[in-house]
Structure formats: structure tokens, C-alpha cells
């Protein structure tokens, strides 16, 4: 019955270009496909006729918010305008992922993407295919993927639905990433009620290549073949277009197609190995992964970036479900597929490599002399469009934005005025509550579900400040990545919040001894149609662009995820920033563990009374108000320089950055990691409370051998970084002199029991 | 005690990598003549008390909300045997 | 003269590069073997590395067992070829019936990745001679189908014959019966274990220990002295 | 084309943590009266040609050597329907 439909379609009911030209008045379901009236009118204007069903399908997905960035583009422009002088950039924004030079002839590409919505509907598969998608992006740049990271946000830790979503998401990320053989070296897990109906599942990947291996997504060279390879195409992820199919094909329309895709990590692993072998033999002229919008996106982007046109015989696409209509094939988001442009003389070899890896590969068309993207179905033309108009010339909106009227009241509700612990006993009790709270507690139960050792190059991974992998076994060159984003800070002040996210990730990278080079981001926000959300977005992007300019770390690419809201309630604005760093010799890396009894603890940076948006205000008072900690990017840069020099010169044995939870959180983590206690002295001029809980930015704590104390102090003094000796590594408890002490064993069980208690 | 079996299979239009892996292996094992393989889950529930309409309705609900994710899976419920 | 040690790559094998590196670090000559080839290039020993061969669909190791290379390896292992199965490799060896028992989903149902303490119970196999019986080592563990089971009779037999080669210490990570982390065949040439010694051969990488190198140095000595 | 179903279940003496996890979740979901849950696999094979005794014998062999690991699992084979 299914082939019958296709045959009858081929016999005349197919909406061909000719038919479209002849029937200008035919009704089309543009509205159901999410297009606005003026957008539909523009398509008609571009084509000089009504679009065919297939063309309408392509425009509707490619002009969607997700693919066209129509609401965010005007703001993202800044990342290309406020570019810091940084000679590491090899490929900038606009490609599948940016590429930076890390020295010794190596280049690194990295990117973070969101898979938020699918992960709420089907946590396992949603998260799994999120990993799959970002890995293909990196692969498409010509790089071998070497590590993944996964910044995650969930609803309240104790909400019953979080019990459904979190274990599924974690199993999905692990199930897919572990099976690909990519070590998971970092990420975040944050709980907040604002994410209840809208968890954030961001996934990032790092890839490594030699400079000469960079591949770009373009189709040029008349006569070159378009080869689709990987999984067969099925009806996944094309929910919306089935409307179109059933309109076009009357009553025999297929059942509603699922909006969720199922991933096959095994197939992806084969795709990776196969593609890398193809790269090694230099067989491709251009390459593109198939992600959102599937073939529509891959063909239009490849053609748009190339010099000529492209002709595709859509009926040659290998299918898993023979009932798919041409529109559906164009839109299908079936996973684990890639599209390559191959010179005719290399096709045979290309096919042989695919055969070796059991990967199906099909010649589906070729690069043509013209300038149009032309798609045929059993010999009849169903698409004839200028590819740029689909891929790059979608609508752009300058949506109205306005500082929300509640922002002032929120900032006026000052967290510094919240009641503080009155006694040492209360202070002690609040420390224990803090380190046991879901956001500050150990995430080992989660991260232990990820393989962090595979490939045998992992130098640092969770719970270290940043992940680090060796990329050259001879020279010990390594790369580092940290991701951060604090939605609470961003809610209080989106401009500062974005800069704090950047500063924290930057600091985390530097803490390990690596030099921060460049960033990628994943901007998770509510509906752009809400002026308050749009203001948050505008402020956050402005903050991030300004911050990158000042820190000298360009934005190499990223991802925007809008409409993260439940009803009218938007999530906290959540810009997640991934900073990539490089270290010449991984032997010099600085770990976080306080492991050497007798070493001195120094606090670097200034501690002010800054509790707005802090973990303390959340855990003890369930409060969000005031302003976030002050941002001083000049100071962040100086701190980073000190941490990097100290690691290079072997002055420090351990370091840990200070962020949410403040000093006591950082010291607890480093002591537990090293299995040693610490005696702390409250510095003059600070209350014990502020010393322990303030979240002032630009700080880190380091452990220094006594023999290096003088040299270290001299270096900091000479460069003007305030440092304070705050104690010593000692014993098996954390003691805050004159206040309280807590046995490591008690801290350990408080810190480690929470997450398994909730989810195991 | 009665046994109720809930079979959960991926919807036909959804990719079934497990079933495909089995199918692809068959020729190598010298088996042919099998056009398609799908792999799903089988749950055997031992039910206390009688499996009346009310009990079956509840098991259907259980299957729908918990044992299967109906976004991607179909299920069937059947009473297997009385012991 | 050094020994040539082959490492098989199945589709979905992940730790093959790591195993080749470990072989090299130990001083032997690493040789890549391909699942579709019947020949094994006259290697002196074979490592079946970790990963998810064929996606671990159906059951871990179930599909790989029927590959051409395994046909040869099964035959030669029975004739004395030293074979080490790590993680997925161990699963392939049980599916191939070169080692007794079977591997099941971990009792907590999750993938688990951690530094795992083990006791070497049998230091007389081809792959453990550089350890001493009772020695405690730590190597990374990472799997989801790591629960070793066999029926009581088989387990008793293994214990009696000293064929439990490794046991988990400080907590059984997956519900394996009698804390079994690895076993050997009666001849001592075929050894399988779930934890990953090939990830513990360099001081800076992974958990920062080198407790795993003994597997590779053991076999090298045995082959070179033979 | 006929469908043959192979059900594979862990042997009763083998611990089935998946079934147990389902069972443990039931009270939380407000279900009771289910004494035991076991989870296994269901394979649906679409067979070309007639499912005669010879075909069934071969599928039995397939189940025994491949679809099930008889060290730990039992299986059943049944012909389901003719289409
Ligand atoms: N989802 C996750 N995936 C991988 N690693 C994670 C994840 N969540 C947290 N981690 C790791 O756990 C450690 C602690 O996380 P976090 O407290 O967020 O670090 P920080 O505050 O330094 O940014 C880090 O090493 C981080 O990379
Ligand atoms: Mg940190």
C-alpha cells in the first residue's frame, strides 16, 4: 500500500514545480508549518510562484527559530563585531563549529548544543541524540572527537518528575557517549524549580585535527557527487510536516510521525571511524552532518556555501520506511547520517571505505553548473530554489525588548540583609546543609555513569575544575574545557550573569594550569516573543560579547535555545559558557586535591560581602534577590595569569576555584578529594560568615609547599594580586579556628549521600 | 495467582537498532529467510488476586504511563495463565 | 626479539588504541587485527579489548563471537594461544564458551566508571605472572554489563581449581557472584576480567596509577622466555 | 509472511534487577497487588515463506545458539499470526 502511494504520487498527484506554477491559488498549510503570513509571501516572491509542498517543507524548517536564529541573529552579530585580537582563531562563527589553533600544528574545534525539549518528552533518547548531534558537528569539521561535556539543568531535586527526567537523561548521555568511546570530562548539574517543565540538556564536544585537515561545509566543483552515508532515513522527528504530507496525499497520509528520534550510537561509532578514514585519504571536497532539518539543511547549506548549484535525486535516498513522502524525506531528522561532496574519481574508494565499516552510502546527486538547488522525485522536479534563500536568507526579527518591571524590586530585595547565623553552632550547621544541598552535593553518582577513561588520554575529569585530555603523546600537549552558567545570577542581572558564567569557566580552565583560548556558548532562554525575555537575551549577549572582548577569548560558535518555558513562566535566563584552554605539557596540570599534609592554603583575590544569588541564600533562605557578585574581568585575567605561571613554575600543588557555595564549598571539595583536613583562620576584617559563604568572583584557593611560599608571595605581590594565607592542610577535619570543626567523615557523608539518596 | 504479560515494542516507524543488529547478524550465522527482526521488552507481572476488568484497566494504565513511553512505543497487555 | 601481541578491532570496539598503547609501553610489538579477517598475522598472543562491539545489542559479546577472527581465535586458544579479554573482551570470551559463566546487567542497572580495587587471586596465568597471589591492585572499571554469573556447581569448581583470577575488593560494584572480577581457563592461557588494566599504565593518565602494566609485562616475559 | 515470536526470559534462579526495579517503583506510582515482575526480551521475526516444521526447527536453533544465552536464559518460540 505504501509503494502504491508513491507510485500514484509519481503518476501525477505529486506537487511538482510545474504543477505549482500552474496552480498558483492552491491552498497551502503554511500556518500549520509555523510560517507567518509575511514569511509565506516572501517565499512566493523569491520563487515567483507558490512553493511546492517540498519547497514549503524546506523553507518552513530552515526558517524556523531553531535553524534560522531569526530572533537572536541581530544580537549574535556582536560576537563577530567585538572580536578580540587573538591569533588562535582559524575558523570563526558560521561553520558547523569554530576552530582554534592550539600549537604544534594542531587545531581544536568545539561546540555546545541544546537538546532541551526532546529530553523532556523522552529523556533517554532526547539526551542521547543530543550527544550524537554535537559529535557529528565536530566530525564534520574534519576533527576526531576526543571528549564530551554535558551541562544539565533540572527542576527541583525532590520533585517526582525530576526522578523521571534526570535518570533518563543521564542514562541517555552515558548510553550514547560511552558507546562512542568518548570520555566525558565535564559538565554541570543544577536543580531549580524554574526548569521543572523545561529541563536543559546541553551537550558539548571537542575535536582535534591537524591544521591541514580542516573541512568546511561547502559543495563546489561541477560534477562532484553528493553522497549520503550512514543510517537509512526514517520518519523520525518530522512531526510537523506530516500535516503537509496528508494535505498533499489526501486520505492515505501516514500516521502522525513521532517528534522524537531514537539514536543508534553503534551506527554513529562506525560513522566516526569511517569518516576519519575518509578524511585521512583526503577523499572529500566538502562535508556536512545531518542534524536539525535533515537533508533540507544539509543540501541547502552545502549548495549555498559552494560555487555552483546542486541536483539531488531524492528517490535514491535509502529508506527505513518506504511510505515516506518526499517532503518527509527532506525533513526527516533520522540520526547518524552525513552528506559528503566527493570528486568522481574518489567515489569508488569512498564507497569501499564505507563498505569496510558497514556503512550504507548512496550517490544521491551532484554539484551542477547552475545556481539552483534542484530536487527530483522519480524524474519529476519538486524543488527549484536558490539555496541561499533557504539556508542563509531567512527572516530576521528585531523583536521588541524591555527591562521587565519586576527587575528593580528583585534587585532591591537584598540578600546581604538576610538573617545570618547567630552562633558558631548555627554556622556549622549551615555549612553542613550547604555542602549537602542538591546543587552543592557531589555529583559522582551521575558522573560515574560516564566513561571518563576511554581513549587513554584523560588527565583531569570530574570532579576537577575542568576536564583535560592529552592530544599528543610525544609532546604532552593537552586541551582543557570547563562549562559554567549560573541562571540565578543571570536572573538578577543578565549582563553580569553572562559575564560571571564566562568568568567562572575561564577561571576553572586557568585553575588547572591551562591557558584559556576561546569560547563556545549555549544560550538557553524563554520565549523571544516576551519583551522581558528578549531583554534578558539582549543583555546577556551584550555582556558575553563585551566580556570576551576584554578577556581576549573569541566566541567561536554556539547555539541558541529559545521558548524554554512552561506556559507564561520562562526559565531563568541561562547562558552556558564553555571555555577551551591549552596546556603545553599536561605533566604541569594542577589538580584540585589537598593531599599534602602541612602545605599552606592561600586565598587569591578579594572577598566582599556578596550574597545575592548565592548558594547560601538559596539553601538557607530559599531566596533569590539583590545583585550578583561584582564582575572584574581585569582581575580574572590577572588571577588566571598567576595560576598558569604558578603551575608552569611548579609553585603550587593544588588549586580550586571559588564559585557557588563560596570558600567553604571549595575547601570541602579539595579536602575530600585529597583525603586530608584543613585548619582555617578567618582573615582580619572579614566575618567568619562572609569568609565562608560569600561568592565574590575572581578567587581561587591554592595549596603551596612551604618551600615555595616566598616565591609565590613575591610573584603575586609583584603583579598586584591580593593573596591571604588562610590556613594549612592538616588532620582529618575541617576546622575554622574560633568557630567550629567538622570531621571529614561527616562532611563526606553529607556531601556524597544526597544525590544517590534522591535518584538511586 | 495469575500472570499478566505486557509486551512493549518500538512503534513500527521508530528505528530499532537492536532488532537491526540481530537481523544483520543472521546471514553470517547461516540463517536466511527472515525479512525483519524487531526487539522489544516483555514484562511478566504476577498479580495477587483476580485479574478482573478493574485489575486489567489498572495494568493498562501502568503500561501506558510507566512500562512504555507511548511517544515511541506500543504495548499490549494479555492475561497469560491461571496457576 | 620481542613478542607480537594482537589487538582485535570489532565494529564498536573502543579501547583498542589503549590496549595497543599498553602493549607498546610494556615493550611488546602491537599488531592490529580486524574482525573480518580470518587470519591473525601469526601473533603470539591476542587481546580482546573493551567497548561495545556491535553496539552490545542482543547481549554484550553475542554478535562478535560469530566473526571470522573469533573463529580462528577460538580454535587457537583451545590449542594454547594466550588470550586476554578485557571488559567487552571478557564478555566475548564467555559468549564463545572459552570461559565459563555469563555477564549480565549490573545489579544497580547503571553504567559504572570508577577506580576499582582488586585482588589478584591467581598469579600463575599467562597474563598475571608478574603479580603475586593476593596482591591488591587498583585499575579503572567501566561497564554496564559487568555482573558475573554462573551456576553454583561451576562456581565451586572454579574456586576449587583456583580459576577465580581476580576478585573485587572494597565493595562489589555490580553484583557479581562471589565478588568475581575475572576468571581463567584451566590451562591459564585464556583470562578474562571486567576492569581495565590497559587504562592503568601511565602515571598521569586516568587514575594516575600503573597497576595494570603487569598484565602486559607478564605475557611479554612468558613469550620471550618461551 | 508469518511472524514468529521468540520470548527470552532470565532463568528463575537468576537475579533480575530490571524486573525488581519496576516492581519497587510500583507502590510509588500507586500500584499494588503485583507480587513479582520479571523483565525479558521479545523478538518478532518476520519469516519469508511458510513456517513449517523445518523452519521452526531452524528458528529454535537460532534462539538456542544466538537469541538466548542458555547459561542464563530460557526461551520460547511461537508462531503468532498469518498475514
Ligand atoms: N553533568 C555532568 N557531566 C560531567 N561532569 C559533571 C557534570 N556535572 C558536574 N560535573 C563535574 O563535576 C565537577 C563539579 O561540578 P561543579 O560544582 O559544577 O564545578 P564548578 O563549580 O567548578 O563549575 C566538575 O568537574 C564538573 O565538570
Ligand atoms: Mg570550579
CSV table of N, CA, C and O in Angstrom, one decimal, chain C residues 157-194:
chain,number,residue,atom,x,y,z
C,157,UNK,N,33.6,-25.2,41.3
C,157,UNK,CA,34.6,-25.8,40.5
C,157,UNK,C,35.7,-24.8,40.3
C,157,UNK,O,36.9,-25.1,40.4
C,158,UNK,N,35.3,-23.6,39.9
C,158,UNK,CA,36.3,-22.5,39.7
C,158,UNK,C,37.1,-22.2,40.9
C,158,UNK,O,38.3,-22.1,40.9
C,159,UNK,N,36.4,-22.2,42.0
C,159,UNK,CA,37.1,-21.9,43.3
C,159,UNK,C,38.1,-23.0,43.6
C,159,UNK,O,39.3,-22.7,43.9
C,160,UNK,N,37.6,-24.2,43.4
C,160,UNK,CA,38.5,-25.4,43.8
C,160,UNK,C,39.7,-25.4,42.9
C,160,UNK,O,40.8,-25.8,43.4
C,161,UNK,N,39.6,-25.1,41.7
C,161,UNK,CA,40.7,-25.2,40.7
C,161,UNK,C,41.5,-23.9,40.7
C,161,UNK,O,42.4,-23.8,39.9
C,162,UNK,N,41.2,-22.9,41.5
C,162,UNK,CA,42.0,-21.7,41.5
C,162,UNK,C,41.8,-20.9,40.3
C,162,UNK,O,42.6,-20.1,39.9
C,163,UNK,N,40.6,-21.0,39.7
C,163,UNK,CA,40.4,-20.3,38.4
C,163,UNK,C,39.7,-19.0,38.6
C,163,UNK,O,39.4,-18.3,37.6
C,164,UNK,N,39.3,-18.6,39.8
C,164,UNK,CA,38.9,-17.2,40.0
C,164,UNK,C,40.2,-16.4,40.0
C,164,UNK,O,41.0,-16.5,40.9
C,165,UNK,N,40.4,-15.6,39.0
C,165,UNK,CA,41.7,-15.0,38.9
C,165,UNK,C,41.8,-13.6,39.6
C,165,UNK,O,42.8,-13.2,40.1
C,166,UNK,N,40.6,-13.0,39.6
C,166,UNK,CA,40.6,-11.6,40.3
C,166,UNK,C,39.3,-11.5,41.1
C,166,UNK,O,38.2,-12.0,40.6
C,167,UNK,N,39.4,-10.9,42.2
C,167,UNK,CA,38.1,-10.6,43.0
C,167,UNK,C,38.1,-9.1,43.3
C,167,UNK,O,39.1,-8.5,43.6
C,168,UNK,N,36.8,-8.6,43.3
C,168,UNK,CA,36.6,-7.2,43.7
C,168,UNK,C,36.9,-7.0,45.2
C,168,UNK,O,36.4,-7.9,46.0
C,169,UNK,N,37.5,-5.9,45.6
C,169,UNK,CA,37.7,-5.6,47.0
C,169,UNK,C,37.0,-4.3,47.3
C,169,UNK,O,36.8,-3.5,46.4
C,170,UNK,N,36.8,-4.0,48.5
C,170,UNK,CA,36.1,-2.8,49.0
C,170,UNK,C,34.8,-2.5,48.3
C,170,UNK,O,34.5,-1.4,47.8
C,171,UNK,N,34.0,-3.5,48.2
C,171,UNK,CA,32.6,-3.3,47.6
C,171,UNK,C,32.5,-3.9,46.2
C,171,UNK,O,33.3,-3.6,45.4
C,172,UNK,N,31.5,-4.7,46.1
C,172,UNK,CA,31.3,-5.4,44.8
C,172,UNK,C,30.5,-4.4,44.0
C,172,UNK,O,29.4,-3.9,44.3
C,173,UNK,N,31.0,-4.0,42.8
C,173,UNK,CA,30.5,-2.9,42.1
C,173,UNK,C,29.2,-3.2,41.2
C,173,UNK,O,28.6,-2.3,40.7
C,174,UNK,N,28.9,-4.5,41.1
C,174,UNK,CA,27.9,-4.9,40.1
C,174,UNK,C,27.1,-6.1,40.5
C,174,UNK,O,26.2,-6.5,39.7
C,175,UNK,N,27.3,-6.7,41.6
C,175,UNK,CA,26.5,-7.9,42.0
C,175,UNK,C,27.1,-9.2,41.5
C,175,UNK,O,26.4,-10.2,41.5
C,176,UNK,N,28.4,-9.1,41.0
C,176,UNK,CA,29.0,-10.4,40.5
C,176,UNK,C,29.0,-11.4,41.6
C,176,UNK,O,29.3,-11.1,42.8
C,177,UNK,N,28.7,-12.6,41.3
C,177,UNK,CA,28.7,-13.7,42.3
C,177,UNK,C,30.1,-13.9,42.8
C,177,UNK,O,31.1,-13.9,42.1
C,178,UNK,N,30.1,-14.1,44.1
C,178,UNK,CA,31.4,-14.3,44.9
C,178,UNK,C,32.4,-13.3,44.6
C,178,UNK,O,33.6,-13.6,44.6
C,179,UNK,N,32.0,-12.1,44.3
C,179,UNK,CA,32.9,-10.9,44.0
C,179,UNK,C,33.9,-11.2,42.9
C,179,UNK,O,35.0,-10.7,42.8
C,180,UNK,N,33.5,-12.0,41.9
C,180,UNK,CA,34.4,-12.4,40.9
C,180,UNK,C,34.6,-11.3,39.8
C,180,UNK,O,33.6,-10.8,39.3
C,181,UNK,N,35.8,-10.9,39.7
C,181,UNK,CA,36.1,-9.8,38.7
C,181,UNK,C,36.7,-10.4,37.4
C,181,UNK,O,36.7,-9.8,36.4
C,182,UNK,N,37.3,-11.6,37.5
C,182,UNK,CA,37.9,-12.2,36.3
C,182,UNK,C,38.2,-13.7,36.6
C,182,UNK,O,38.3,-14.1,37.7
C,183,UNK,N,38.2,-14.4,35.5
C,183,UNK,CA,38.5,-15.9,35.6
C,183,UNK,C,39.5,-16.3,34.6
C,183,UNK,O,39.8,-15.6,33.6
C,184,UNK,N,40.0,-17.5,34.8
C,184,UNK,CA,40.9,-18.1,33.8
C,184,UNK,C,40.4,-19.4,33.3
C,184,UNK,O,39.6,-20.1,34.0
C,185,UNK,N,40.9,-19.9,32.2
C,185,UNK,CA,40.5,-21.3,31.8
C,185,UNK,C,41.5,-22.2,32.6
C,185,UNK,O,42.5,-21.7,33.2
C,186,UNK,N,41.3,-23.5,32.4
C,186,UNK,CA,42.1,-24.4,33.2
C,186,UNK,C,43.6,-24.3,32.9
C,186,UNK,O,44.5,-24.4,33.7
C,187,UNK,N,43.9,-24.1,31.6
C,187,UNK,CA,45.3,-24.0,31.2
C,187,UNK,C,46.0,-22.7,31.5
C,187,UNK,O,47.2,-22.7,31.4
C,188,UNK,N,45.2,-21.7,31.9
C,188,UNK,CA,45.8,-20.4,32.2
C,188,UNK,C,46.2,-19.6,31.1
C,188,UNK,O,46.8,-18.5,31.3
C,189,UNK,N,45.9,-20.0,29.8
C,189,UNK,CA,46.2,-19.1,28.7
C,189,UNK,C,45.1,-18.1,28.4
C,189,UNK,O,45.4,-17.1,27.8
C,190,UNK,N,43.9,-18.5,28.7
C,190,UNK,CA,42.8,-17.6,28.4
C,190,UNK,C,42.3,-16.9,29.7
C,190,UNK,O,41.8,-17.6,30.6
C,191,UNK,N,42.4,-15.6,29.8
C,191,UNK,CA,42.0,-14.9,31.0
C,191,UNK,C,41.0,-13.8,30.6
C,191,UNK,O,41.2,-13.1,29.6
C,192,UNK,N,40.0,-13.6,31.4
C,192,UNK,CA,39.1,-12.5,31.2
C,192,UNK,C,38.8,-11.8,32.5
C,192,UNK,O,38.8,-12.4,33.5
C,193,UNK,N,38.6,-10.4,32.4
C,193,UNK,CA,38.2,-9.7,33.5
C,193,UNK,C,37.5,-8.4,33.1
C,193,UNK,O,37.6,-8.0,32.0
C,194,UNK,N,36.7,-7.9,34.0
C,194,UNK,CA,35.9,-6.7,33.7
C,194,UNK,C,36.7,-5.4,33.8
C,194,UNK,O,36.6,-4.6,32.9
